[in-house]
PDB file of C-alpha atoms in Angstrom:
ATOM      1  CA  ALA I  62      11.767  -5.486 -11.827  1.00  0.00           C
ATOM      2  CA  GLN I  63      11.102  -3.809  -8.506  1.00  0.00           C
ATOM      3  CA  ARG I  64      10.517  -6.054  -5.570  1.00  0.00           C
ATOM      4  CA  VAL I  65      10.237  -5.651  -1.847  1.00  0.00           C
ATOM      5  CA  THR I  66      10.892  -8.488   0.591  1.00  0.00           C
ATOM      6  CA  GLN I  67      10.023  -8.644   4.269  1.00  0.00           C
ATOM      7  CA  PRO I  68      11.347 -12.003   5.442  1.00  0.00           C
ATOM      8  CA  GLU I  69       9.505 -12.076   8.721  1.00  0.00           C
ATOM      9  CA  LYS I  70       5.696 -12.452   8.699  1.00  0.00           C
ATOM     10  CA  LEU I  71       5.584 -12.370  12.494  1.00  0.00           C
ATOM     11  CA  LEU I  72       7.769 -10.742  15.037  1.00  0.00           C
ATOM     12  CA  SER I  73       7.219 -10.783  18.769  1.00  0.00           C
ATOM     13  CA  VAL I  74       9.217  -8.816  21.405  1.00  0.00           C
ATOM     14  CA  PHE I  75       8.740  -7.706  24.946  1.00  0.00           C
ATOM     15  CA  LYS I  76       8.044  -4.066  25.972  1.00  0.00           C
ATOM     16  CA  GLY I  77      11.218  -2.147  26.268  1.00  0.00           C
ATOM     17  CA  ALA I  78      13.237  -4.417  24.096  1.00  0.00           C
ATOM     18  CA  PRO I  79      14.812  -3.252  20.813  1.00  0.00           C
ATOM     19  CA  VAL I  80      13.011  -4.150  17.598  1.00  0.00           C
ATOM     20  CA  GLU I  81      14.085  -4.450  14.007  1.00  0.00           C
ATOM     21  CA  LEU I  82      11.768  -5.132  11.141  1.00  0.00           C
ATOM     22  CA  LYS I  83      13.657  -6.248   8.041  1.00  0.00           C
ATOM     23  CA  CYS I  84      13.122  -5.066   4.522  1.00  0.00           C
ATOM     24  CA  ASN I  85      15.192  -5.822   1.384  1.00  0.00           C
ATOM     25  CA  TYR I  86      14.508  -4.503  -2.065  1.00  0.00           C
ATOM     26  CA  SER I  87      15.551  -5.002  -5.619  1.00  0.00           C
ATOM     27  CA  TYR I  88      15.290  -2.108  -7.995  1.00  0.00           C
ATOM     28  CA  SER I  89      17.360  -1.011 -10.991  1.00  0.00           C
ATOM     29  CA  GLY I  90      16.929   2.698 -10.501  1.00  0.00           C
ATOM     30  CA  SER I  91      17.392   5.057  -7.553  1.00  0.00           C
ATOM     31  CA  PRO I  92      14.788   3.862  -4.960  1.00  0.00           C
ATOM     32  CA  GLU I  93      12.569   5.725  -2.649  1.00  0.00           C
ATOM     33  CA  LEU I  94      11.683   3.593   0.303  1.00  0.00           C
ATOM     34  CA  PHE I  95       8.972   4.013   2.805  1.00  0.00           C
ATOM     35  CA  TRP I  96       7.471   2.230   5.866  1.00  0.00           C
ATOM     36  CA  TYR I  97       3.719   2.032   6.262  1.00  0.00           C
ATOM     37  CA  VAL I  98       1.898   0.949   9.388  1.00  0.00           C
ATOM     38  CA  GLN I  99      -1.606  -0.352   9.911  1.00  0.00           C
ATOM     39  CA  TYR I 100      -2.868  -0.385  13.426  1.00  0.00           C
ATOM     40  CA  SER I 101      -5.855  -2.640  14.415  1.00  0.00           C
ATOM     41  CA  ARG I 102      -9.062  -1.424  12.752  1.00  0.00           C
ATOM     42  CA  GLN I 103      -7.287   1.508  11.121  1.00  0.00           C
ATOM     43  CA  ARG I 104      -6.239   2.415   7.596  1.00  0.00           C
ATOM     44  CA  LEU I 105      -2.810   1.949   6.158  1.00  0.00           C
ATOM     45  CA  GLN I 106      -0.888   5.130   6.897  1.00  0.00           C
ATOM     46  CA  LEU I 107       2.698   6.386   6.209  1.00  0.00           C
ATOM     47  CA  LEU I 108       5.191   5.936   9.016  1.00  0.00           C
ATOM     48  CA  LEU I 109       8.320   7.330   7.505  1.00  0.00           C
ATOM     49  CA  ARG I 110      10.393   7.759   4.277  1.00  0.00           C
ATOM     50  CA  HIS I 111      14.013   7.419   3.812  1.00  0.00           C
ATOM     51  CA  ILE I 112      14.549  10.768   2.150  1.00  0.00           C
ATOM     52  CA  SER I 113      13.435  12.770   5.170  1.00  0.00           C
ATOM     53  CA  ARG I 114      15.721  10.747   7.529  1.00  0.00           C
ATOM     54  CA  GLU I 115      13.332  11.389  10.312  1.00  0.00           C
ATOM     55  CA  SER I 116      12.359   9.581  13.522  1.00  0.00           C
ATOM     56  CA  ILE I 117       8.636   8.920  13.905  1.00  0.00           C
ATOM     57  CA  LYS I 118       7.313   7.492  17.168  1.00  0.00           C
ATOM     58  CA  GLY I 119      10.838   6.514  18.017  1.00  0.00           C
ATOM     59  CA  PHE I 120      11.337   4.579  14.744  1.00  0.00           C
ATOM     60  CA  THR I 121      14.147   5.122  12.356  1.00  0.00           C
ATOM     61  CA  ALA I 122      15.170   3.453   9.104  1.00  0.00           C
ATOM     62  CA  ASP I 123      18.288   3.836   7.132  1.00  0.00           C
ATOM     63  CA  LEU I 124      18.639   3.010   3.484  1.00  0.00           C
ATOM     64  CA  ASN I 125      21.685   0.795   2.818  1.00  0.00           C
ATOM     65  CA  LYS I 126      22.219   0.702  -0.884  1.00  0.00           C
ATOM     66  CA  GLY I 127      25.023  -1.692  -0.638  1.00  0.00           C
ATOM     67  CA  GLU I 128      22.886  -4.345   1.043  1.00  0.00           C
ATOM     68  CA  THR I 129      19.718  -3.077  -0.676  1.00  0.00           C
ATOM     69  CA  SER I 130      17.989  -2.953   2.720  1.00  0.00           C
ATOM     70  CA  PHE I 131      15.779  -0.484   4.648  1.00  0.00           C
ATOM     71  CA  HIS I 132      15.268  -2.013   8.046  1.00  0.00           C
ATOM     72  CA  LEU I 133      12.992  -0.367  10.505  1.00  0.00           C
ATOM     73  CA  LYS I 134      14.400   0.001  14.060  1.00  0.00           C
ATOM     74  CA  LYS I 135      13.300   1.124  17.511  1.00  0.00           C
ATOM     75  CA  PRO I 136      15.428   0.866  20.547  1.00  0.00           C
ATOM     76  CA  PHE I 137      12.579   0.357  23.050  1.00  0.00           C
ATOM     77  CA  ALA I 138       9.422  -1.054  21.842  1.00  0.00           C
ATOM     78  CA  GLN I 139       6.031  -0.050  23.347  1.00  0.00           C
ATOM     79  CA  GLU I 140       2.790  -2.090  23.454  1.00  0.00           C
ATOM     80  CA  GLU I 141       1.154   0.535  21.166  1.00  0.00           C
ATOM     81  CA  ASP I 142       3.635  -0.306  18.483  1.00  0.00           C
ATOM     82  CA  SER I 143       1.887  -3.595  17.877  1.00  0.00           C
ATOM     83  CA  ALA I 144       0.587  -3.414  14.223  1.00  0.00           C
ATOM     84  CA  MET I 145       1.230  -4.550  10.723  1.00  0.00           C
ATOM     85  CA  TYR I 146       4.247  -2.961   9.126  1.00  0.00           C
ATOM     86  CA  TYR I 147       4.799  -2.727   5.392  1.00  0.00           C
ATOM     87  CA  CYS I 148       7.892  -1.699   3.585  1.00  0.00           C
ATOM     88  CA  ALA I 149       7.262  -0.084   0.206  1.00  0.00           C
ATOM     89  CA  LEU I 150       9.234   1.121  -2.752  1.00  0.00           C
ATOM     90  CA  ARG I 151       8.274   3.977  -4.982  1.00  0.00           C
ATOM     91  CA  ASN I 152       8.948   3.643  -8.740  1.00  0.00           C
ATOM     92  CA  VAL I 153      10.441   7.023  -9.630  1.00  0.00           C
ATOM     93  CA  THR I 154      11.341   6.091 -13.194  1.00  0.00           C
ATOM     94  CA  TYR I 155       8.181   7.343 -14.752  1.00  0.00           C
ATOM     95  CA  ASN I 156       7.794  10.289 -12.382  1.00  0.00           C
ATOM     96  CA  ASN I 157       4.742   8.886 -10.751  1.00  0.00           C
ATOM     97  CA  ASN I 158       3.648   7.599  -7.429  1.00  0.00           C
ATOM     98  CA  ASP I 159       3.593   3.912  -8.273  1.00  0.00           C
ATOM     99  CA  MET I 160       4.232   2.299  -4.930  1.00  0.00           C
ATOM    100  CA  ARG I 161       5.002  -1.453  -4.417  1.00  0.00           C
ATOM    101  CA  PHE I 162       4.553  -3.091  -1.072  1.00  0.00           C
ATOM    102  CA  GLY I 163       6.166  -6.059   0.718  1.00  0.00           C
ATOM    103  CA  ALA I 164       4.082  -8.756   2.294  1.00  0.00           C
ATOM    104  CA  GLY I 165       4.216  -7.168   5.681  1.00  0.00           C
ATOM    105  CA  THR I 166       5.411  -8.062   9.153  1.00  0.00           C
ATOM    106  CA  ARG I 167       3.042  -8.285  12.138  1.00  0.00           C
ATOM    107  CA  LEU I 168       4.760  -6.901  15.175  1.00  0.00           C
ATOM    108  CA  THR I 169       3.454  -7.956  18.579  1.00  0.00           C
ATOM    109  CA  VAL I 170       4.816  -6.168  21.606  1.00  0.00           C
ATOM    110  CA  LYS I 171       4.154  -8.150  24.709  1.00  0.00           C
ATOM    111  CA  PRO I 172       3.841  -6.517  28.274  1.00  0.00           C
TER     112      PRO I 172
ATOM    113  CA  ASP M  81     -11.920  16.406   4.833  1.00  0.00           C
ATOM    114  CA  ALA M  82     -13.166  12.926   4.682  1.00  0.00           C
ATOM    115  CA  GLY M  83      -9.953  11.701   3.192  1.00  0.00           C
ATOM    116  CA  VAL M  84     -10.316   8.770   0.762  1.00  0.00           C
ATOM    117  CA  THR M  85     -13.792   7.260   0.537  1.00  0.00           C
ATOM    118  CA  GLN M  86     -14.490   3.799  -0.922  1.00  0.00           C
ATOM    119  CA  SER M  87     -17.793   2.168  -1.541  1.00  0.00           C
ATOM    120  CA  PRO M  88     -19.227  -0.262  -0.869  1.00  0.00           C
ATOM    121  CA  THR M  89     -17.488  -1.515   2.277  1.00  0.00           C
ATOM    122  CA  HIS M  90     -18.397  -5.055   1.729  1.00  0.00           C
ATOM    123  CA  LEU M  91     -19.661  -7.035  -1.326  1.00  0.00           C
ATOM    124  CA  ILE M  92     -20.611 -10.588  -2.070  1.00  0.00           C
ATOM    125  CA  LYS M  93     -20.625 -11.735  -5.703  1.00  0.00           C
ATOM    126  CA  THR M  94     -21.067 -15.004  -7.534  1.00  0.00           C
ATOM    127  CA  ARG M  95     -18.390 -16.516  -9.753  1.00  0.00           C
ATOM    128  CA  GLY M  96     -18.583 -15.172 -13.321  1.00  0.00           C
ATOM    129  CA  GLN M  97     -20.316 -11.973 -12.291  1.00  0.00           C
ATOM    130  CA  GLN M  98     -18.954  -8.421 -12.759  1.00  0.00           C
ATOM    131  CA  VAL M  99     -18.258  -5.901  -9.980  1.00  0.00           C
ATOM    132  CA  THR M 100     -17.589  -2.132  -9.798  1.00  0.00           C
ATOM    133  CA  LEU M 101     -15.846  -0.610  -6.847  1.00  0.00           C
ATOM    134  CA  ARG M 102     -15.676   3.097  -6.311  1.00  0.00           C
ATOM    135  CA  CYS M 103     -13.204   5.529  -4.824  1.00  0.00           C
ATOM    136  CA  SER M 104     -13.331   9.312  -4.041  1.00  0.00           C
ATOM    137  CA  PRO M 105      -9.816  10.713  -3.481  1.00  0.00           C
ATOM    138  CA  LYS M 106      -8.749  13.115  -0.799  1.00  0.00           C
ATOM    139  CA  SER M 107      -9.364  16.697  -1.614  1.00  0.00           C
ATOM    140  CA  GLY M 108      -6.500  18.149  -3.604  1.00  0.00           C
ATOM    141  CA  HIS M 109      -5.408  14.766  -4.838  1.00  0.00           C
ATOM    142  CA  ASP M 110      -5.424  14.009  -8.581  1.00  0.00           C
ATOM    143  CA  THR M 111      -3.988  10.472  -8.737  1.00  0.00           C
ATOM    144  CA  VAL M 112      -5.697   7.242  -7.800  1.00  0.00           C
ATOM    145  CA  SER M 113      -4.037   3.888  -7.337  1.00  0.00           C
ATOM    146  CA  TRP M 114      -5.773   0.614  -6.753  1.00  0.00           C
ATOM    147  CA  TYR M 115      -4.427  -2.349  -4.836  1.00  0.00           C
ATOM    148  CA  GLN M 116      -5.613  -5.884  -4.126  1.00  0.00           C
ATOM    149  CA  GLN M 117      -4.849  -7.325  -0.663  1.00  0.00           C
ATOM    150  CA  ALA M 118      -5.432 -10.935  -0.198  1.00  0.00           C
ATOM    151  CA  LEU M 119      -5.567 -12.310   3.333  1.00  0.00           C
ATOM    152  CA  GLY M 120      -2.163 -12.363   4.974  1.00  0.00           C
ATOM    153  CA  GLN M 121      -0.521 -10.568   1.976  1.00  0.00           C
ATOM    154  CA  GLY M 122       0.691  -7.116   1.316  1.00  0.00           C
ATOM    155  CA  PRO M 123      -1.115  -4.771  -1.060  1.00  0.00           C
ATOM    156  CA  GLN M 124      -0.577  -5.785  -4.724  1.00  0.00           C
ATOM    157  CA  PHE M 125      -0.564  -2.898  -7.180  1.00  0.00           C
ATOM    158  CA  ILE M 126      -3.265  -3.171  -9.851  1.00  0.00           C
ATOM    159  CA  PHE M 127      -3.025   0.165 -11.661  1.00  0.00           C
ATOM    160  CA  GLN M 128      -2.790   3.895 -11.224  1.00  0.00           C
ATOM    161  CA  TYR M 129      -4.951   6.603 -12.858  1.00  0.00           C
ATOM    162  CA  TYR M 130      -4.002  10.209 -13.590  1.00  0.00           C
ATOM    163  CA  GLU M 131      -5.602  12.660 -15.922  1.00  0.00           C
ATOM    164  CA  GLU M 132      -8.285  10.070 -16.579  1.00  0.00           C
ATOM    165  CA  GLU M 133      -5.828   7.659 -18.077  1.00  0.00           C
ATOM    166  CA  GLU M 134      -4.222   4.450 -16.812  1.00  0.00           C
ATOM    167  CA  ARG M 135      -0.581   5.391 -16.299  1.00  0.00           C
ATOM    168  CA  GLN M 136       0.896   2.261 -14.847  1.00  0.00           C
ATOM    169  CA  ARG M 137      -0.287  -1.260 -14.440  1.00  0.00           C
ATOM    170  CA  GLY M 138       0.765  -4.163 -12.228  1.00  0.00           C
ATOM    171  CA  ASN M 139       0.595  -7.897 -13.124  1.00  0.00           C
ATOM    172  CA  PHE M 140      -3.196  -8.209 -13.310  1.00  0.00           C
ATOM    173  CA  PRO M 141      -5.179  -9.658 -16.261  1.00  0.00           C
ATOM    174  CA  ASP M 142      -7.370  -7.522 -18.554  1.00  0.00           C
ATOM    175  CA  ARG M 143     -10.415  -8.574 -16.460  1.00  0.00           C
ATOM    176  CA  PHE M 144      -9.358  -5.829 -14.183  1.00  0.00           C
ATOM    177  CA  SER M 145     -10.107  -2.437 -15.642  1.00  0.00           C
ATOM    178  CA  GLY M 146     -10.640   1.095 -14.353  1.00  0.00           C
ATOM    179  CA  HIS M 147     -11.798   4.573 -15.021  1.00  0.00           C
ATOM    180  CA  GLN M 148     -11.106   8.009 -13.643  1.00  0.00           C
ATOM    181  CA  TYR M 149     -13.581  10.841 -13.924  1.00  0.00           C
ATOM    182  CA  PRO M 150     -12.862  14.560 -14.361  1.00  0.00           C
ATOM    183  CA  ASN M 151     -13.519  15.119 -10.643  1.00  0.00           C
ATOM    184  CA  TYR M 152     -10.615  12.503  -9.974  1.00  0.00           C
ATOM    185  CA  SER M 153     -12.874   9.892  -8.588  1.00  0.00           C
ATOM    186  CA  SER M 154     -12.211   6.469  -9.877  1.00  0.00           C
ATOM    187  CA  GLU M 155     -13.810   2.987 -10.427  1.00  0.00           C
ATOM    188  CA  LEU M 156     -12.309  -0.462 -10.509  1.00  0.00           C
ATOM    189  CA  ASN M 157     -14.138  -3.024 -12.569  1.00  0.00           C
ATOM    190  CA  VAL M 158     -13.593  -6.699 -12.413  1.00  0.00           C
ATOM    191  CA  ASN M 159     -15.200  -8.987 -15.006  1.00  0.00           C
ATOM    192  CA  ALA M 160     -15.708 -12.718 -14.911  1.00  0.00           C
ATOM    193  CA  LEU M 161     -15.063 -12.975 -11.230  1.00  0.00           C
ATOM    194  CA  LEU M 162     -13.054 -15.899  -9.905  1.00  0.00           C
ATOM    195  CA  LEU M 163     -12.952 -17.239  -6.420  1.00  0.00           C
ATOM    196  CA  GLY M 164      -9.329 -16.001  -6.229  1.00  0.00           C
ATOM    197  CA  ASP M 165     -10.500 -12.433  -6.729  1.00  0.00           C
ATOM    198  CA  SER M 166     -11.791 -12.514  -3.128  1.00  0.00           C
ATOM    199  CA  ALA M 167      -9.754  -9.889  -1.280  1.00  0.00           C
ATOM    200  CA  LEU M 168      -9.693  -6.430   0.230  1.00  0.00           C
ATOM    201  CA  TYR M 169      -9.474  -3.800  -2.552  1.00  0.00           C
ATOM    202  CA  LEU M 170      -7.660  -0.612  -1.414  1.00  0.00           C
ATOM    203  CA  CYS M 171      -7.741   2.771  -3.130  1.00  0.00           C
ATOM    204  CA  ALA M 172      -4.996   5.326  -2.441  1.00  0.00           C
ATOM    205  CA  SER M 173      -4.906   8.845  -3.681  1.00  0.00           C
ATOM    206  CA  SER M 174      -2.017  11.260  -4.017  1.00  0.00           C
ATOM    207  CA  ARG M 175      -0.841  14.265  -5.955  1.00  0.00           C
ATOM    208  CA  GLN M 176       1.103  13.627  -9.074  1.00  0.00           C
ATOM    209  CA  GLY M 177       4.735  14.033  -8.441  1.00  0.00           C
ATOM    210  CA  LEU M 178       4.432  13.856  -4.638  1.00  0.00           C
ATOM    211  CA  TYR M 179       5.068  10.774  -2.545  1.00  0.00           C
ATOM    212  CA  GLY M 180       2.263  10.959  -0.024  1.00  0.00           C
ATOM    213  CA  TYR M 181      -0.399   8.242  -0.359  1.00  0.00           C
ATOM    214  CA  THR M 182      -3.636   8.467   1.472  1.00  0.00           C
ATOM    215  CA  PHE M 183      -5.454   5.078   1.759  1.00  0.00           C
ATOM    216  CA  GLY M 184      -9.087   4.394   1.992  1.00  0.00           C
ATOM    217  CA  SER M 185     -10.429   1.691   4.327  1.00  0.00           C
ATOM    218  CA  GLY M 186     -11.048  -0.670   1.433  1.00  0.00           C
ATOM    219  CA  THR M 187     -13.833  -2.779  -0.080  1.00  0.00           C
ATOM    220  CA  ARG M 188     -14.076  -6.342   1.048  1.00  0.00           C
ATOM    221  CA  LEU M 189     -15.036  -8.492  -1.950  1.00  0.00           C
ATOM    222  CA  THR M 190     -16.131 -12.017  -1.457  1.00  0.00           C
ATOM    223  CA  VAL M 191     -16.638 -14.286  -4.470  1.00  0.00           C
ATOM    224  CA  VAL M 192     -18.709 -17.377  -3.856  1.00  0.00           C
TER     225      VAL M 192
END
């Protein structure tokens, strides 16, 4: 069965410090991993996906199949990064968009 | 484009009652997924509809059912409401075969 684990419910860093939000997954097939973000009073929205290997708002995430992880990183956190972050795994076995989410990590960036 | 629209935004029901939540997908999207998000939790997958059929289902009882109409809009029905059904219900639309999900702002259901 597919499962996404975000071990930290809360994470607090100071502005300018590096930040890493952890995500581990279990999945028998070939996974597609995503990070979604929800800013205060806004809808859940896609931040980035592992296939595109892009950097969005300074965030990057590398899929490590050996460690079954997809940690989200940013070298210098900004106050506007404060939000809820959800790691998600897409079930590609049935060729659909069945997306499963972790419990989320609330990131607070202090001034 | 209004994106994904959900109605109502808030709802209060009594235990044992039935509720229907509605979702209009983003223009161009043909697939609708429903999620339940309890306080402090991540979205839990309920089911997904495509071509007016339930294609995939999460670990939810049969009290949770749905429907998709020819215009791709969707409904989530919950029968015999329990206090534990109180949550934010999210609808997400996408195009079949593509990864991009667009989320609605949700319906906050309170069961008393």
